[in-house]
Coordinates of C-alpha atoms and ligand atoms in Angstrom, one line a residue:
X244 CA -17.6 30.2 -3.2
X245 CA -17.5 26.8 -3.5
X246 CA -14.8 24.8 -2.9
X247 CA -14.1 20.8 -2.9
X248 CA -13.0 19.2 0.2
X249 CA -11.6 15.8 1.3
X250 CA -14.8 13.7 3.2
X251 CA -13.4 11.4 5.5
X252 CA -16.0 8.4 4.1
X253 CA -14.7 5.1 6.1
X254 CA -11.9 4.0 7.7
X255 CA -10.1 0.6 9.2
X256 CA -8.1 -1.0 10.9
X257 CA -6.2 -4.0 12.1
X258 CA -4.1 -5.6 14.9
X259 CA -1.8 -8.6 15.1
X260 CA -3.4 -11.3 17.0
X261 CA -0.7 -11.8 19.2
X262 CA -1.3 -9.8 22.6
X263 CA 1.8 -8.7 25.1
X264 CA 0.8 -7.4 28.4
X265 CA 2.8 -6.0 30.4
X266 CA 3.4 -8.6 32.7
X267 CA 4.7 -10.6 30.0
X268 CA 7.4 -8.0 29.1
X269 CA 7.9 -8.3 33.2
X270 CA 9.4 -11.8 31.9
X271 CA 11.6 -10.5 29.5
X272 CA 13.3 -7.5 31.0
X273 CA 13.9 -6.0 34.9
X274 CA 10.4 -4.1 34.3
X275 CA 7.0 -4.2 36.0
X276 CA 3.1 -3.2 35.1
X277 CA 3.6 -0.7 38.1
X278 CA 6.4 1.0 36.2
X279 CA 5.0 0.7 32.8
X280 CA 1.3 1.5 33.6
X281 CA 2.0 4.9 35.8
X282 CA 4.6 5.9 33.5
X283 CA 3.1 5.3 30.2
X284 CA -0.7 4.3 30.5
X285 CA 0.2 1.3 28.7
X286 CA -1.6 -2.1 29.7
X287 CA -0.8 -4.5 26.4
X288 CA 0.2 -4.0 22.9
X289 CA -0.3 -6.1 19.6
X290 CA 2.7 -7.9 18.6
X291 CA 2.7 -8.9 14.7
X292 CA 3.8 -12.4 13.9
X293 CA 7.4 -13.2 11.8
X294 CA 5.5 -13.8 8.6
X295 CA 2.9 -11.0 9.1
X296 CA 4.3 -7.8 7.4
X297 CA 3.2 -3.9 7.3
X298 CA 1.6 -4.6 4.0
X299 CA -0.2 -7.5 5.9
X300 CA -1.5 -5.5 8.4
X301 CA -2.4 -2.1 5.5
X302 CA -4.3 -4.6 3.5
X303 CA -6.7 -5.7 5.8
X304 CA -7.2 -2.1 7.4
X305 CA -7.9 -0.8 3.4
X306 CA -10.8 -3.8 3.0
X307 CA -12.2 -2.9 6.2
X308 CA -12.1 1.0 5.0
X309 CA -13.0 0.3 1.7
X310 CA -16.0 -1.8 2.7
X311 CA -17.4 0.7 5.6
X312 CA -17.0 3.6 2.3
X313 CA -19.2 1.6 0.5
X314 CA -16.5 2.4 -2.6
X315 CA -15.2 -0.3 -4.7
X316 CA -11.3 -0.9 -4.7
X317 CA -11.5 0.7 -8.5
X318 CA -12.8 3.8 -6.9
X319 CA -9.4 4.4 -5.4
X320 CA -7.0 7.0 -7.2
X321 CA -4.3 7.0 -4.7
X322 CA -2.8 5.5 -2.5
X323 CA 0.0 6.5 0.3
X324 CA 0.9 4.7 3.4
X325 CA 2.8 6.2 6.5
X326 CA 5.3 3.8 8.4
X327 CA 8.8 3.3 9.2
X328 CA 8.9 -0.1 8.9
X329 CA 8.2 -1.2 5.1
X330 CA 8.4 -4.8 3.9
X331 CA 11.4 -3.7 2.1
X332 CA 13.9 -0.8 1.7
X333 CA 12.1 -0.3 -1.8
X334 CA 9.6 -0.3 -4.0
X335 CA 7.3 0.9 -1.1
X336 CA 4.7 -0.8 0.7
X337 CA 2.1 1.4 -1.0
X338 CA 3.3 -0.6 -4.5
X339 CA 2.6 -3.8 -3.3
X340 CA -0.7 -3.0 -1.1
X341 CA -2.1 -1.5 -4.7
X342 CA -1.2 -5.1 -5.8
X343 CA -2.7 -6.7 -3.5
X344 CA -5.6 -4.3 -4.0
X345 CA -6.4 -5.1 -7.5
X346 CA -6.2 -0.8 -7.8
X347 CA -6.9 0.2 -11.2
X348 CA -3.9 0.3 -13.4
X349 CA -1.6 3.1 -12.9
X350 CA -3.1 4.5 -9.6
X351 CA 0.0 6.1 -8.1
X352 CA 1.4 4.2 -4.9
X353 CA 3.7 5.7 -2.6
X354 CA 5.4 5.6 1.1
X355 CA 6.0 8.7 3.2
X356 CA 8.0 8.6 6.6
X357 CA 7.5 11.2 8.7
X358 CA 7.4 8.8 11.8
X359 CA 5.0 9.2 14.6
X360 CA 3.5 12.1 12.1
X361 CA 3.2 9.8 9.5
X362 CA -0.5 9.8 9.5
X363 CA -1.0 13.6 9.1
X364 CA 1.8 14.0 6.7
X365 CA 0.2 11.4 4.6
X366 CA -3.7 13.2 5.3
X367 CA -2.2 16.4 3.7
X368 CA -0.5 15.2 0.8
X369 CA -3.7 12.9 -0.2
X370 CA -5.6 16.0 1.0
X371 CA -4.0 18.4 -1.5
X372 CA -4.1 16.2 -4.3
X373 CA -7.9 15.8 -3.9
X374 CA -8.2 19.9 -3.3
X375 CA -6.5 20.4 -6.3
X376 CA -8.8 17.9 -8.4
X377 CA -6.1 15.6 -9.1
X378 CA -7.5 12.9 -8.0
X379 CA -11.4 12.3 -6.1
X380 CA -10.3 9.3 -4.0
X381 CA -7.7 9.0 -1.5
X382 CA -6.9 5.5 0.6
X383 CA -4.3 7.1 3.1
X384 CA -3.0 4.0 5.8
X385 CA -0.7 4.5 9.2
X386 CA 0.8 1.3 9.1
X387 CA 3.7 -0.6 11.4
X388 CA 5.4 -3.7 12.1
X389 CA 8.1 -1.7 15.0
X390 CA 8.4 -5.0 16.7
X391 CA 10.7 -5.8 14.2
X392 CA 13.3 -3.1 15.3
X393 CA 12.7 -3.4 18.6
X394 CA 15.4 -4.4 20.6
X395 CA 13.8 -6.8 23.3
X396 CA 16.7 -6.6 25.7
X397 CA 16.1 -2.5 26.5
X398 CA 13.4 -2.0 28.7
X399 CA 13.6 1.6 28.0
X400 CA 12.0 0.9 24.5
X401 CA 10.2 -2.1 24.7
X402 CA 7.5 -1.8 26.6
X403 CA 6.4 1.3 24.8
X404 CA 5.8 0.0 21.2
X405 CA 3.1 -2.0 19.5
X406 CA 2.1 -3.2 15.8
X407 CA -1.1 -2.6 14.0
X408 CA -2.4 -0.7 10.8
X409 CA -5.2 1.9 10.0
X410 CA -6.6 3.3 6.9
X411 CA -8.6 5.7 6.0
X412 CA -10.6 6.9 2.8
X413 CA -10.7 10.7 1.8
X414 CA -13.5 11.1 -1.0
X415 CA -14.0 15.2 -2.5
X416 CA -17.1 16.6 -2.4
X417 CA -17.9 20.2 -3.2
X418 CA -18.4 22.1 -0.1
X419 CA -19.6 25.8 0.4
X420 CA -16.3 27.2 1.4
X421 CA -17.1 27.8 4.9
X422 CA -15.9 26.5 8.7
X423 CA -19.3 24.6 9.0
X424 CA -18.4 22.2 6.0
X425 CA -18.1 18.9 6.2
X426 CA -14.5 17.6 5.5
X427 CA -11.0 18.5 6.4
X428 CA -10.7 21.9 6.9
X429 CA -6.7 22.4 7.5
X430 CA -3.6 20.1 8.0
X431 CA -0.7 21.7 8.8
X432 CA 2.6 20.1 9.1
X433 CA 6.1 20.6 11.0
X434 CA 10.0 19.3 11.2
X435 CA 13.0 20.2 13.0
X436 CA 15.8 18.3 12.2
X437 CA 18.0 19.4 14.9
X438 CA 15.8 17.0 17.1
X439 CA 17.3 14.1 15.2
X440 CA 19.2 12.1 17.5
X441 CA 17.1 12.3 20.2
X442 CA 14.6 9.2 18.5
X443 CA 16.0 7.5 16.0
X444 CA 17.2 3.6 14.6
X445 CA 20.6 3.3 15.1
X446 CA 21.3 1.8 11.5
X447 CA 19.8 2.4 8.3
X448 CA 20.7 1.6 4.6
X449 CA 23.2 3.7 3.5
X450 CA 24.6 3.9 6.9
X451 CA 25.6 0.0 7.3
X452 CA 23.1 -1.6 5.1
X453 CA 21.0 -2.8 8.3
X454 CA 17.5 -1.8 9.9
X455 CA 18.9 -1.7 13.4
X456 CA 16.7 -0.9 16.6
X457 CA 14.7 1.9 18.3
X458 CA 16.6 4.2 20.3
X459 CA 15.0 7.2 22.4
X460 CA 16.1 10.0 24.7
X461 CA 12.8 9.7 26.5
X462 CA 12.9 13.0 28.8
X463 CA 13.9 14.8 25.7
X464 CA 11.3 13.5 23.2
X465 CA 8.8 13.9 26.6
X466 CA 9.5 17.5 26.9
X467 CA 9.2 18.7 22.8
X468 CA 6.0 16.4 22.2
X469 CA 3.8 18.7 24.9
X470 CA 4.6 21.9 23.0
X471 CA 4.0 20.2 19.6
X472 CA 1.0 18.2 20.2
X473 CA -0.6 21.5 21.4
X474 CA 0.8 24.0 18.3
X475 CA -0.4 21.3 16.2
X476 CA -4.2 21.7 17.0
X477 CA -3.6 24.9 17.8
X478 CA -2.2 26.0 14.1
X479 CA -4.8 23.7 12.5
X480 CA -7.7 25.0 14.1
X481 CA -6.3 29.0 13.4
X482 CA -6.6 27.6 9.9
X483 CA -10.4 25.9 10.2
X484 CA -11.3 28.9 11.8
X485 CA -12.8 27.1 14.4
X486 CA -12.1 27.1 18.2
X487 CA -11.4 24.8 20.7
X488 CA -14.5 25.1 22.3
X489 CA -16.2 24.2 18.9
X490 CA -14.0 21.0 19.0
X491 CA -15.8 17.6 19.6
X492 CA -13.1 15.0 20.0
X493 CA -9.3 15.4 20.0
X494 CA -7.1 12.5 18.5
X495 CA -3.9 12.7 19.9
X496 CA -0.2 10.5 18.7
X497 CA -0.8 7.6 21.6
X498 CA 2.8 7.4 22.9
X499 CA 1.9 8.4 26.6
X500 CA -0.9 9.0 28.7
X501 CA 1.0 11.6 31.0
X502 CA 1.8 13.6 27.5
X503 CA -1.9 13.0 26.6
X504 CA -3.0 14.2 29.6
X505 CA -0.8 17.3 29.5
X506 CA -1.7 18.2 25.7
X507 CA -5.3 18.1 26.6
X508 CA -5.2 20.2 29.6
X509 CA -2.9 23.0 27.8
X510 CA -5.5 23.4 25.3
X511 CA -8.2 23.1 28.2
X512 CA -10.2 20.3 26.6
X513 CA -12.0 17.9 29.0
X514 CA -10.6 14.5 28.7
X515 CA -13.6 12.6 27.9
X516 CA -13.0 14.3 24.5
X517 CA -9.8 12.7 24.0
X518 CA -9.7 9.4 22.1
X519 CA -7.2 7.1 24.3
X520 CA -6.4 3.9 22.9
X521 CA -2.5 3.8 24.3
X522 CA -3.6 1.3 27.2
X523 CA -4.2 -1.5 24.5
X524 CA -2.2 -0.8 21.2
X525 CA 0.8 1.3 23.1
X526 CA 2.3 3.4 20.7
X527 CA 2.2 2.2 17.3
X528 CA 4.3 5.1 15.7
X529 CA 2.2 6.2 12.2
X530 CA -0.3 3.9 12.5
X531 CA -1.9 5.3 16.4
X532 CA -3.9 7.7 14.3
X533 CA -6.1 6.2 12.2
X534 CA -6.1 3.0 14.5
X535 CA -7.7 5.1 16.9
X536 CA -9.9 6.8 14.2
X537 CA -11.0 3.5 13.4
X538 CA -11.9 1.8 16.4
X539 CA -13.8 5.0 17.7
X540 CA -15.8 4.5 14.9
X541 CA -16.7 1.0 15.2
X542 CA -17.5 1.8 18.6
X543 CA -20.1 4.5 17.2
X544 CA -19.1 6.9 19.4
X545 CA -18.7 9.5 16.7
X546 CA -21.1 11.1 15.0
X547 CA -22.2 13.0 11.6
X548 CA -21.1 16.6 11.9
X549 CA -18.0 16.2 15.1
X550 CA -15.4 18.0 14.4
X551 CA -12.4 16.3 15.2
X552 CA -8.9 17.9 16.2
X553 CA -6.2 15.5 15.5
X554 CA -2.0 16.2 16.6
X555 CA 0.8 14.0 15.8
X556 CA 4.1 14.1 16.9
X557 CA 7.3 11.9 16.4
X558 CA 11.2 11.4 15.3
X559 CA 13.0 14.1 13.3
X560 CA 11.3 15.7 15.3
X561 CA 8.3 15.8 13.1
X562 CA 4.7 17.4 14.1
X563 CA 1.2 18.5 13.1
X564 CA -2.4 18.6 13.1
X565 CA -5.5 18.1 11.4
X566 CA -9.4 19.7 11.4
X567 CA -12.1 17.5 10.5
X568 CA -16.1 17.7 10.7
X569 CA -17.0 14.2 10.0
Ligands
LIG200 O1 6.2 8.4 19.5 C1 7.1 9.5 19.6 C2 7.0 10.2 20.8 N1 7.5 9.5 21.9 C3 7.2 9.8 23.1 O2 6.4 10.8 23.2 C4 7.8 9.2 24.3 C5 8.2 10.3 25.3 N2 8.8 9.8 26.5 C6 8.2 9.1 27.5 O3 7.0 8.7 27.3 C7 8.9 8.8 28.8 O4 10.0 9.6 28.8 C8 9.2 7.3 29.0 C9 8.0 6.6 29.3 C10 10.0 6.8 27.8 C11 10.1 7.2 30.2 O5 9.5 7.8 31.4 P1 10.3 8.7 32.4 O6 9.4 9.1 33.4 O7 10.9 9.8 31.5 O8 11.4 7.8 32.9 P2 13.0 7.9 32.8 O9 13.4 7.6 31.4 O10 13.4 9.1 33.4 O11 13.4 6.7 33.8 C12 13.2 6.7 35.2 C13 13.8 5.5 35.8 C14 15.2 5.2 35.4 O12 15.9 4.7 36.5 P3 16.9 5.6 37.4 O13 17.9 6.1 36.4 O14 16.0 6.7 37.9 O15 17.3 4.7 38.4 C15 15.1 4.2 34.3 O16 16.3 3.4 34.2 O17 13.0 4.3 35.3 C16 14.0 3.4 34.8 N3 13.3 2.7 33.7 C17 12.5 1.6 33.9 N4 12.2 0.9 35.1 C18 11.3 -0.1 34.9 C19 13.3 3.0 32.4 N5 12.5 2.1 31.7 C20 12.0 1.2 32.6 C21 11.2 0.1 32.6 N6 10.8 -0.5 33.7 N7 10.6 -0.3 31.4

């Protein structure tokens, strides 16, 4: 039976030219690269300048995408970008990127904020729409400016966050129903609100009418993202109905190489299949996805037919996965 299913056709990305290494954060707080490199795996991070905003960053990401899909920006009949850190409280970031954009009139915009899940939160709502025939193309961005509520005084935070933006287009094509399509073949998503206060900003709009900063129970979030990370490629791939061994390149959430390195040898895959990009962009919340996604293509490392697992997991606690064979 045929079926239609979302082809992942190009994808983008973009950092802030500003680079902070850690030595520089050494400068700005009782830290060192010793600490921060055997702790985290984190070398440098992009830093986005004052007047450079989230819809900055998604923009250039989408013309990159857009341009390695060979579509035109009228091709595009969605659009949905993942962050935590919008230009403004409202209209979303999606609004003014499908400004920016020239989109066709009335192509629905929206935000979703799922966190460090962002990414595969957005991927299965643009996913569903395009399964359902709703719409045929899907421009789905991980974009953040967490700089911004950073506070540069708490070592325990800032040397783990970095800005950047990636963006990726989902195009349907009619597939023959089976686990050797091309496409994505599940997306499964996760919350648990009880986790809340363990990664959160400490203000919000209704709460005191400010953004506030980053605050993290580190051990805590370290112990619930293993588990997740794992059930996330795990649930996805019970869905594909593909294995692990079948599995050419994993695409984990870059917050930590010691979590990294854990997820992958739970679901006993060899490291040189897991896309690492945490040493340079740190962790980059919803936009560490398709960043890495991105760059992994423009290094041509993947290829037509890999089938990539991909996990996400972040504040809320939110987590997931996705299955695709490119
Ligand atoms: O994106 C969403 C998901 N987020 C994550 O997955 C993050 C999960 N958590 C982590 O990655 C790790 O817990 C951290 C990297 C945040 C922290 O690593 P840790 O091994 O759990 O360290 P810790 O928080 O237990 O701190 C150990 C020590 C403490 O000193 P004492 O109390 O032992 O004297 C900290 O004060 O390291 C100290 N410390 C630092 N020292 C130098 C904390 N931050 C720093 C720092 N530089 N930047």
């Amino acid at each position: 039976m045929t079926v239609i299913r979302s082809q992942l056709i190009g994808t983008g990305y973009k950092l802030p030219e500003k680079v902070l290494t850690n030595d520089d954060l050494s400068k700005m707080v009782d830290t060192s690269d010793e600490w921060i490199s055997t702790r985290t795996g984190i070398k440098s991070r992009h830093i986005a300048a004052q007047d450079e905003l989230t819809s900055d960053l998604s923009y250039e990401a989408s013309l990159m995408a857009i341009k390695n899909a060979k579509i035109q920006n009228q091709d595009i009949d969605f659009v949905i970008v993942a962050t935590v850190t919008p230009d403004n409280t409202f209209p979303a970031t999606a609004a003014k990127l499908a400004k920016k954009l020239e989109l066709k009139p009335g192509t629905p915009a929206m935000d979703v904020n799922a966190a460090c899940s962002g990414f595969v939160y957005a991927t299965q709502i643009a996913d569903n729409m395009i399964r359902l025939g709703e719409i045929k193309t899907a421009l789905v961005i991980g974009a953040e400016t967490l700089s911004k509520i950073t506070d540069w005084t708490d070592r325990n935070t800032c040397v783990l966050f970095g800005d950047g933006a990636g963006a990726v287009i989902l195009q349907g094509a009619e597939c023959e129903g089976k686990n050797t399509d091309t496409g994505i073949l599940a997306t499964k998503i996760y919350a648990d609100g009880n986790q809340y206060e363990h990664l959160y900003s400490d203000s919000g709009v209704s709460l005191n009418q400010k953004a506030g900063f980053i605050h993290m129970d580190g051990k805590e979030v370290f112990k619930i993202a293993i588990p997740s990370l794992v059930q996330g490629v795990e649930e996805s791939l019970k869905i594909a109905g593909v294995q692990i061994s079948d599995v050419d390149w994993y695409v984990p959430h870059q917050a930590n190489l010691r979590i990294i390195d854990s997820v992958a040898k739970k679901l006993e895959i060899d490291m040189d299949k897991v896309i690492v990009t945490v040493d340079h962009h740190g962790n980059t919340s919803a936009a560490s996805i398709p960043l890495a996604l991105a760059e992994t293509f423009e290094k041509g490392k993947f290829k037509k037919g890999d089938l990539i697992a991909i996990s996400a997991m972040g504040a809320g606690f939110t987590w997931g996965g996705i299955v695709v064979r490119l």
